[in-house]
Amino acid sequence: MTVRRVLAAALTALVVAPAAGAAAASPRVDLMVAGRTRVLAPARFVRASATTLTVGRRRCTVAAATPLAALAALRRAGGPAFRLRDFGSCSRRPADSAALFVTQIGPDRNRRADGRVYKVGRRVPSIGAADPSGRRLRGGDRLTWFYCRAQSSGGCQRTLEVSPLSSAAQPLRVLVRGYDDNGRAVPVAGATVAAAAQIAVTGADGTASFPAVGAPTTRAVEAQRAGMVPSFPVRVASA
């Protein structure tokens, strides 16, 4: 390789590296917002980049890769509005925004013990949505903002998840589980599962089956059940 090519490669690395680093610091996450009675924002990818939000008379910096940064990105993309309350003293320092608390998303306000909660994957973290000191979001994470209805047994209602039991095969068979705040799962009976135009209901073991379709196809499969948070859609290919 000539000196000229070496220099060109080095210059390219200098240009590309910061961009790659910025993308890693502002990950694309799969975000869904579920309200009290309906889904307020279907699952979509947003980039959780750093942002500044106004809370009262303060301008508050929210660190990238936090759940609140992702919610703000969804709002900028036409998603539901939200309101915040500051239980600390937010400022232009991201660390000072750790005590920001979401009090409303869309039409749903927090009421008594019920209100806005988020899950990263299958678990409800124990830190605030703008706290930069905890585990940051990573590219491809599933982030669920939902309206928590406090349960008598503690915690929130379960969030649903669909898993295909047959890969690239017909007929399609899936399992629906419900996850509590700590990521513990149980099979969910009586969940309605939609696979494109087909509908099925899970049995006592949490499974549902769909008749074979005439040709190979890819379908978005999702589940819902009263009193639980709907699942993210899962794309399943049938041969």
PDB file of N, CA and C in Angstrom, residues 28-97:
ATOM      1  N   ARG A  28     -30.225   2.822  18.584  1.00  0.00           N
ATOM      2  CA  ARG A  28     -31.576   2.651  18.050  1.00  0.00           C
ATOM      3  C   ARG A  28     -32.248   1.547  18.842  1.00  0.00           C
ATOM      4  N   VAL A  29     -33.360   1.868  19.467  1.00  0.00           N
ATOM      5  CA  VAL A  29     -34.082   0.902  20.293  1.00  0.00           C
ATOM      6  C   VAL A  29     -35.508   0.752  19.780  1.00  0.00           C
ATOM      7  N   ASP A  30     -36.085  -0.404  20.038  1.00  0.00           N
ATOM      8  CA  ASP A  30     -37.452  -0.712  19.621  1.00  0.00           C
ATOM      9  C   ASP A  30     -38.373  -0.284  20.757  1.00  0.00           C
ATOM     10  N   LEU A  31     -39.175   0.738  20.510  1.00  0.00           N
ATOM     11  CA  LEU A  31     -39.973   1.371  21.567  1.00  0.00           C
ATOM     12  C   LEU A  31     -41.462   1.243  21.296  1.00  0.00           C
ATOM     13  N   MET A  32     -42.208   0.854  22.329  1.00  0.00           N
ATOM     14  CA  MET A  32     -43.666   0.821  22.269  1.00  0.00           C
ATOM     15  C   MET A  32     -44.218   1.531  23.497  1.00  0.00           C
ATOM     16  N   VAL A  33     -45.329   2.271  23.321  1.00  0.00           N
ATOM     17  CA  VAL A  33     -45.979   2.951  24.439  1.00  0.00           C
ATOM     18  C   VAL A  33     -47.410   2.432  24.560  1.00  0.00           C
ATOM     19  N   ALA A  34     -47.710   1.818  25.684  1.00  0.00           N
ATOM     20  CA  ALA A  34     -49.045   1.286  25.939  1.00  0.00           C
ATOM     21  C   ALA A  34     -49.740   2.171  26.972  1.00  0.00           C
ATOM     22  N   GLY A  35     -50.972   2.581  26.662  1.00  0.00           N
ATOM     23  CA  GLY A  35     -51.735   3.420  27.572  1.00  0.00           C
ATOM     24  C   GLY A  35     -52.630   2.606  28.497  1.00  0.00           C
ATOM     25  N   ARG A  36     -53.532   3.278  29.160  1.00  0.00           N
ATOM     26  CA  ARG A  36     -54.439   2.595  30.087  1.00  0.00           C
ATOM     27  C   ARG A  36     -55.360   1.625  29.367  1.00  0.00           C
ATOM     28  N   THR A  37     -55.837   2.013  28.186  1.00  0.00           N
ATOM     29  CA  THR A  37     -56.827   1.198  27.485  1.00  0.00           C
ATOM     30  C   THR A  37     -56.429   0.822  26.065  1.00  0.00           C
ATOM     31  N   ARG A  38     -55.335   1.399  25.551  1.00  0.00           N
ATOM     32  CA  ARG A  38     -54.944   1.117  24.170  1.00  0.00           C
ATOM     33  C   ARG A  38     -53.461   1.431  23.985  1.00  0.00           C
ATOM     34  N   VAL A  39     -52.944   0.968  22.877  1.00  0.00           N
ATOM     35  CA  VAL A  39     -51.551   1.271  22.535  1.00  0.00           C
ATOM     36  C   VAL A  39     -51.483   2.690  21.992  1.00  0.00           C
ATOM     37  N   LEU A  40     -50.678   3.533  22.618  1.00  0.00           N
ATOM     38  CA  LEU A  40     -50.554   4.929  22.197  1.00  0.00           C
ATOM     39  C   LEU A  40     -49.542   5.102  21.075  1.00  0.00           C
ATOM     40  N   ALA A  41     -48.565   4.215  21.011  1.00  0.00           N
ATOM     41  CA  ALA A  41     -47.553   4.274  19.956  1.00  0.00           C
ATOM     42  C   ALA A  41     -47.090   2.852  19.664  1.00  0.00           C
ATOM     43  N   PRO A  42     -47.439   2.315  18.486  1.00  0.00           N
ATOM     44  CA  PRO A  42     -46.980   0.965  18.132  1.00  0.00           C
ATOM     45  C   PRO A  42     -45.458   0.893  18.114  1.00  0.00           C
ATOM     46  N   ALA A  43     -44.943  -0.300  18.208  1.00  0.00           N
ATOM     47  CA  ALA A  43     -43.495  -0.498  18.246  1.00  0.00           C
ATOM     48  C   ALA A  43     -42.823   0.092  17.013  1.00  0.00           C
ATOM     49  N   ARG A  44     -41.769   0.842  17.247  1.00  0.00           N
ATOM     50  CA  ARG A  44     -40.960   1.393  16.167  1.00  0.00           C
ATOM     51  C   ARG A  44     -39.574   1.704  16.712  1.00  0.00           C
ATOM     52  N   PHE A  45     -38.607   1.800  15.800  1.00  0.00           N
ATOM     53  CA  PHE A  45     -37.242   2.101  16.225  1.00  0.00           C
ATOM     54  C   PHE A  45     -37.045   3.610  16.300  1.00  0.00           C
ATOM     55  N   VAL A  46     -36.416   4.047  17.388  1.00  0.00           N
ATOM     56  CA  VAL A  46     -36.033   5.450  17.550  1.00  0.00           C
ATOM     57  C   VAL A  46     -34.595   5.477  18.049  1.00  0.00           C
ATOM     58  N   ARG A  47     -33.931   6.607  17.840  1.00  0.00           N
ATOM     59  CA  ARG A  47     -32.559   6.752  18.312  1.00  0.00           C
ATOM     60  C   ARG A  47     -32.556   7.550  19.612  1.00  0.00           C
ATOM     61  N   ALA A  48     -32.071   6.918  20.657  1.00  0.00           N
ATOM     62  CA  ALA A  48     -32.087   7.529  21.993  1.00  0.00           C
ATOM     63  C   ALA A  48     -30.913   8.482  22.160  1.00  0.00           C
ATOM     64  N   SER A  49     -30.983   9.625  21.503  1.00  0.00           N
ATOM     65  CA  SER A  49     -29.894  10.609  21.546  1.00  0.00           C
ATOM     66  C   SER A  49     -30.111  11.594  22.687  1.00  0.00           C
ATOM     67  N   ALA A  50     -29.033  12.236  23.099  1.00  0.00           N
ATOM     68  CA  ALA A  50     -29.115  13.236  24.160  1.00  0.00           C
ATOM     69  C   ALA A  50     -30.043  14.374  23.724  1.00  0.00           C
ATOM     70  N   THR A  51     -30.725  14.951  24.698  1.00  0.00           N
ATOM     71  CA  THR A  51     -31.669  16.010  24.370  1.00  0.00           C
ATOM     72  C   THR A  51     -31.809  16.956  25.555  1.00  0.00           C
ATOM     73  N   THR A  52     -32.508  18.053  25.329  1.00  0.00           N
ATOM     74  CA  THR A  52     -32.805  19.010  26.396  1.00  0.00           C
ATOM     75  C   THR A  52     -34.307  19.185  26.489  1.00  0.00           C
ATOM     76  N   LEU A  53     -34.850  19.056  27.697  1.00  0.00           N
ATOM     77  CA  LEU A  53     -36.284  19.177  27.924  1.00  0.00           C
ATOM     78  C   LEU A  53     -36.550  20.310  28.905  1.00  0.00           C
ATOM     79  N   THR A  54     -37.691  20.949  28.729  1.00  0.00           N
ATOM     80  CA  THR A  54     -38.089  22.033  29.632  1.00  0.00           C
ATOM     81  C   THR A  54     -39.023  21.488  30.702  1.00  0.00           C
ATOM     82  N   VAL A  55     -38.668  21.719  31.952  1.00  0.00           N
ATOM     83  CA  VAL A  55     -39.493  21.298  33.081  1.00  0.00           C
ATOM     84  C   VAL A  55     -39.689  22.516  33.971  1.00  0.00           C
ATOM     85  N   GLY A  56     -40.908  23.059  33.965  1.00  0.00           N
ATOM     86  CA  GLY A  56     -41.125  24.317  34.659  1.00  0.00           C
ATOM     87  C   GLY A  56     -40.301  25.402  33.994  1.00  0.00           C
ATOM     88  N   ARG A  57     -39.445  26.062  34.766  1.00  0.00           N
ATOM     89  CA  ARG A  57     -38.583  27.107  34.217  1.00  0.00           C
ATOM     90  C   ARG A  57     -37.162  26.622  33.959  1.00  0.00           C
ATOM     91  N   ARG A  58     -36.945  25.345  34.120  1.00  0.00           N
ATOM     92  CA  ARG A  58     -35.605  24.806  33.957  1.00  0.00           C
ATOM     93  C   ARG A  58     -35.427  24.135  32.601  1.00  0.00           C
ATOM     94  N   ARG A  59     -34.194  24.224  32.108  1.00  0.00           N
ATOM     95  CA  ARG A  59     -33.798  23.488  30.915  1.00  0.00           C
ATOM     96  C   ARG A  59     -32.949  22.312  31.391  1.00  0.00           C
ATOM     97  N   CYS A  60     -33.441  21.111  31.111  1.00  0.00           N
ATOM     98  CA  CYS A  60     -32.834  19.914  31.685  1.00  0.00           C
ATOM     99  C   CYS A  60     -32.210  19.051  30.589  1.00  0.00           C
ATOM    100  N   THR A  61     -30.941  18.741  30.733  1.00  0.00           N
ATOM    101  CA  THR A  61     -30.252  17.889  29.774  1.00  0.00           C
ATOM    102  C   THR A  61     -30.474  16.428  30.135  1.00  0.00           C
ATOM    103  N   VAL A  62     -30.908  15.653  29.163  1.00  0.00           N
ATOM    104  CA  VAL A  62     -31.155  14.222  29.346  1.00  0.00           C
ATOM    105  C   VAL A  62     -30.102  13.460  28.562  1.00  0.00           C
ATOM    106  N   ALA A  63     -29.412  12.566  29.234  1.00  0.00           N
ATOM    107  CA  ALA A  63     -28.320  11.834  28.606  1.00  0.00           C
ATOM    108  C   ALA A  63     -28.830  10.890  27.523  1.00  0.00           C
ATOM    109  N   ALA A  64     -27.967  10.647  26.538  1.00  0.00           N
ATOM    110  CA  ALA A  64     -28.279   9.664  25.501  1.00  0.00           C
ATOM    111  C   ALA A  64     -28.363   8.277  26.115  1.00  0.00           C
ATOM    112  N   ALA A  65     -29.039   7.366  25.409  1.00  0.00           N
ATOM    113  CA  ALA A  65     -29.141   5.955  25.791  1.00  0.00           C
ATOM    114  C   ALA A  65     -29.899   5.760  27.097  1.00  0.00           C
ATOM    115  N   THR A  66     -30.771   6.714  27.439  1.00  0.00           N
ATOM    116  CA  THR A  66     -31.655   6.554  28.591  1.00  0.00           C
ATOM    117  C   THR A  66     -33.097   6.402  28.088  1.00  0.00           C
ATOM    118  N   PRO A  67     -33.960   5.755  28.875  1.00  0.00           N
ATOM    119  CA  PRO A  67     -35.355   5.578  28.450  1.00  0.00           C
ATOM    120  C   PRO A  67     -36.081   6.897  28.188  1.00  0.00           C
ATOM    121  N   LEU A  68     -35.754   7.944  28.939  1.00  0.00           N
ATOM    122  CA  LEU A  68     -36.404   9.231  28.695  1.00  0.00           C
ATOM    123  C   LEU A  68     -35.931   9.835  27.378  1.00  0.00           C
ATOM    124  N   ALA A  69     -34.663   9.648  27.035  1.00  0.00           N
ATOM    125  CA  ALA A  69     -34.160  10.130  25.744  1.00  0.00           C
ATOM    126  C   ALA A  69     -34.892   9.450  24.599  1.00  0.00           C
ATOM    127  N   ALA A  70     -35.179   8.157  24.743  1.00  0.00           N
ATOM    128  CA  ALA A  70     -35.914   7.431  23.709  1.00  0.00           C
ATOM    129  C   ALA A  70     -37.350   7.935  23.604  1.00  0.00           C
ATOM    130  N   LEU A  71     -37.989   8.205  24.744  1.00  0.00           N
ATOM    131  CA  LEU A  71     -39.357   8.718  24.734  1.00  0.00           C
ATOM    132  C   LEU A  71     -39.408  10.096  24.074  1.00  0.00           C
ATOM    133  N   ALA A  72     -38.395  10.916  24.340  1.00  0.00           N
ATOM    134  CA  ALA A  72     -38.333  12.243  23.712  1.00  0.00           C
ATOM    135  C   ALA A  72     -38.126  12.116  22.202  1.00  0.00           C
ATOM    136  N   ALA A  73     -37.324  11.143  21.776  1.00  0.00           N
ATOM    137  CA  ALA A  73     -37.116  10.927  20.344  1.00  0.00           C
ATOM    138  C   ALA A  73     -38.418  10.511  19.666  1.00  0.00           C
ATOM    139  N   LEU A  74     -39.198   9.684  20.334  1.00  0.00           N
ATOM    140  CA  LEU A  74     -40.495   9.282  19.790  1.00  0.00           C
ATOM    141  C   LEU A  74     -41.416  10.484  19.656  1.00  0.00           C
ATOM    142  N   ARG A  75     -41.393  11.370  20.636  1.00  0.00           N
ATOM    143  CA  ARG A  75     -42.217  12.580  20.571  1.00  0.00           C
ATOM    144  C   ARG A  75     -41.822  13.433  19.381  1.00  0.00           C
ATOM    145  N   ARG A  76     -40.529  13.604  19.143  1.00  0.00           N
ATOM    146  CA  ARG A  76     -40.068  14.401  18.002  1.00  0.00           C
ATOM    147  C   ARG A  76     -40.492  13.773  16.676  1.00  0.00           C
ATOM    148  N   ALA A  77     -40.698  12.462  16.687  1.00  0.00           N
ATOM    149  CA  ALA A  77     -41.101  11.757  15.468  1.00  0.00           C
ATOM    150  C   ALA A  77     -42.626  11.689  15.320  1.00  0.00           C
ATOM    151  N   GLY A  78     -43.357  12.445  16.151  1.00  0.00           N
ATOM    152  CA  GLY A  78     -44.812  12.472  16.048  1.00  0.00           C
ATOM    153  C   GLY A  78     -45.522  11.611  17.069  1.00  0.00           C
ATOM    154  N   GLY A  79     -44.788  11.064  18.024  1.00  0.00           N
ATOM    155  CA  GLY A  79     -45.386  10.233  19.061  1.00  0.00           C
ATOM    156  C   GLY A  79     -46.110  11.057  20.115  1.00  0.00           C
ATOM    157  N   PRO A  80     -46.659  10.407  21.138  1.00  0.00           N
ATOM    158  CA  PRO A  80     -47.454  11.114  22.146  1.00  0.00           C
ATOM    159  C   PRO A  80     -46.636  12.097  22.975  1.00  0.00           C
ATOM    160  N   ALA A  81     -47.292  13.189  23.359  1.00  0.00           N
ATOM    161  CA  ALA A  81     -46.669  14.161  24.260  1.00  0.00           C
ATOM    162  C   ALA A  81     -46.592  13.566  25.661  1.00  0.00           C
ATOM    163  N   PHE A  82     -45.719  14.136  26.480  1.00  0.00           N
ATOM    164  CA  PHE A  82     -45.605  13.662  27.861  1.00  0.00           C
ATOM    165  C   PHE A  82     -45.277  14.829  28.776  1.00  0.00           C
ATOM    166  N   ARG A  83     -45.545  14.619  30.057  1.00  0.00           N
ATOM    167  CA  ARG A  83     -45.243  15.638  31.066  1.00  0.00           C
ATOM    168  C   ARG A  83     -44.275  15.074  32.100  1.00  0.00           C
ATOM    169  N   LEU A  84     -43.489  15.996  32.671  1.00  0.00           N
ATOM    170  CA  LEU A  84     -42.472  15.602  33.641  1.00  0.00           C
ATOM    171  C   LEU A  84     -42.615  16.382  34.934  1.00  0.00           C
ATOM    172  N   ARG A  85     -42.137  15.766  36.004  1.00  0.00           N
ATOM    173  CA  ARG A  85     -41.971  16.467  37.271  1.00  0.00           C
ATOM    174  C   ARG A  85     -40.556  16.231  37.747  1.00  0.00           C
ATOM    175  N   ASP A  86     -39.951  17.266  38.280  1.00  0.00           N
ATOM    176  CA  ASP A  86     -38.568  17.170  38.728  1.00  0.00           C
ATOM    177  C   ASP A  86     -38.533  17.073  40.245  1.00  0.00           C
ATOM    178  N   PHE A  87     -38.086  15.948  40.768  1.00  0.00           N
ATOM    179  CA  PHE A  87     -37.955  15.773  42.212  1.00  0.00           C
ATOM    180  C   PHE A  87     -36.547  16.119  42.685  1.00  0.00           C
ATOM    181  N   GLY A  88     -35.745  16.696  41.780  1.00  0.00           N
ATOM    182  CA  GLY A  88     -34.408  17.141  42.147  1.00  0.00           C
ATOM    183  C   GLY A  88     -34.203  18.560  41.684  1.00  0.00           C
ATOM    184  N   SER A  89     -33.061  18.837  41.115  1.00  0.00           N
ATOM    185  CA  SER A  89     -32.741  20.162  40.581  1.00  0.00           C
ATOM    186  C   SER A  89     -32.047  19.966  39.251  1.00  0.00           C
ATOM    187  N   CYS A  90     -32.833  19.669  38.220  1.00  0.00           N
ATOM    188  CA  CYS A  90     -32.236  19.385  36.916  1.00  0.00           C
ATOM    189  C   CYS A  90     -31.546  20.630  36.364  1.00  0.00           C
ATOM    190  N   SER A  91     -30.570  20.384  35.500  1.00  0.00           N
ATOM    191  CA  SER A  91     -29.776  21.476  34.931  1.00  0.00           C
ATOM    192  C   SER A  91     -29.236  21.008  33.577  1.00  0.00           C
ATOM    193  N   ARG A  92     -28.212  21.658  33.115  1.00  0.00           N
ATOM    194  CA  ARG A  92     -27.595  21.248  31.858  1.00  0.00           C
ATOM    195  C   ARG A  92     -26.618  20.101  32.060  1.00  0.00           C
ATOM    196  N   ARG A  93     -26.465  19.659  33.294  1.00  0.00           N
ATOM    197  CA  ARG A  93     -25.652  18.475  33.584  1.00  0.00           C
ATOM    198  C   ARG A  93     -26.568  17.250  33.577  1.00  0.00           C
ATOM    199  N   PRO A  94     -26.315  16.251  32.746  1.00  0.00           N
ATOM    200  CA  PRO A  94     -27.193  15.083  32.686  1.00  0.00           C
ATOM    201  C   PRO A  94     -27.416  14.407  34.033  1.00  0.00           C
ATOM    202  N   ALA A  95     -26.391  14.402  34.883  1.00  0.00           N
ATOM    203  CA  ALA A  95     -26.530  13.747  36.185  1.00  0.00           C
ATOM    204  C   ALA A  95     -27.605  14.404  37.045  1.00  0.00           C
ATOM    205  N   ASP A  96     -27.848  15.709  36.822  1.00  0.00           N
ATOM    206  CA  ASP A  96     -28.839  16.418  37.623  1.00  0.00           C
ATOM    207  C   ASP A  96     -30.265  16.112  37.194  1.00  0.00           C
ATOM    208  N   SER A  97     -30.435  15.370  36.096  1.00  0.00           N
ATOM    209  CA  SER A  97     -31.780  15.028  35.614  1.00  0.00           C
ATOM    210  C   SER A  97     -32.229  13.650  36.087  1.00  0.00           C
TER     211      SER A  97
END
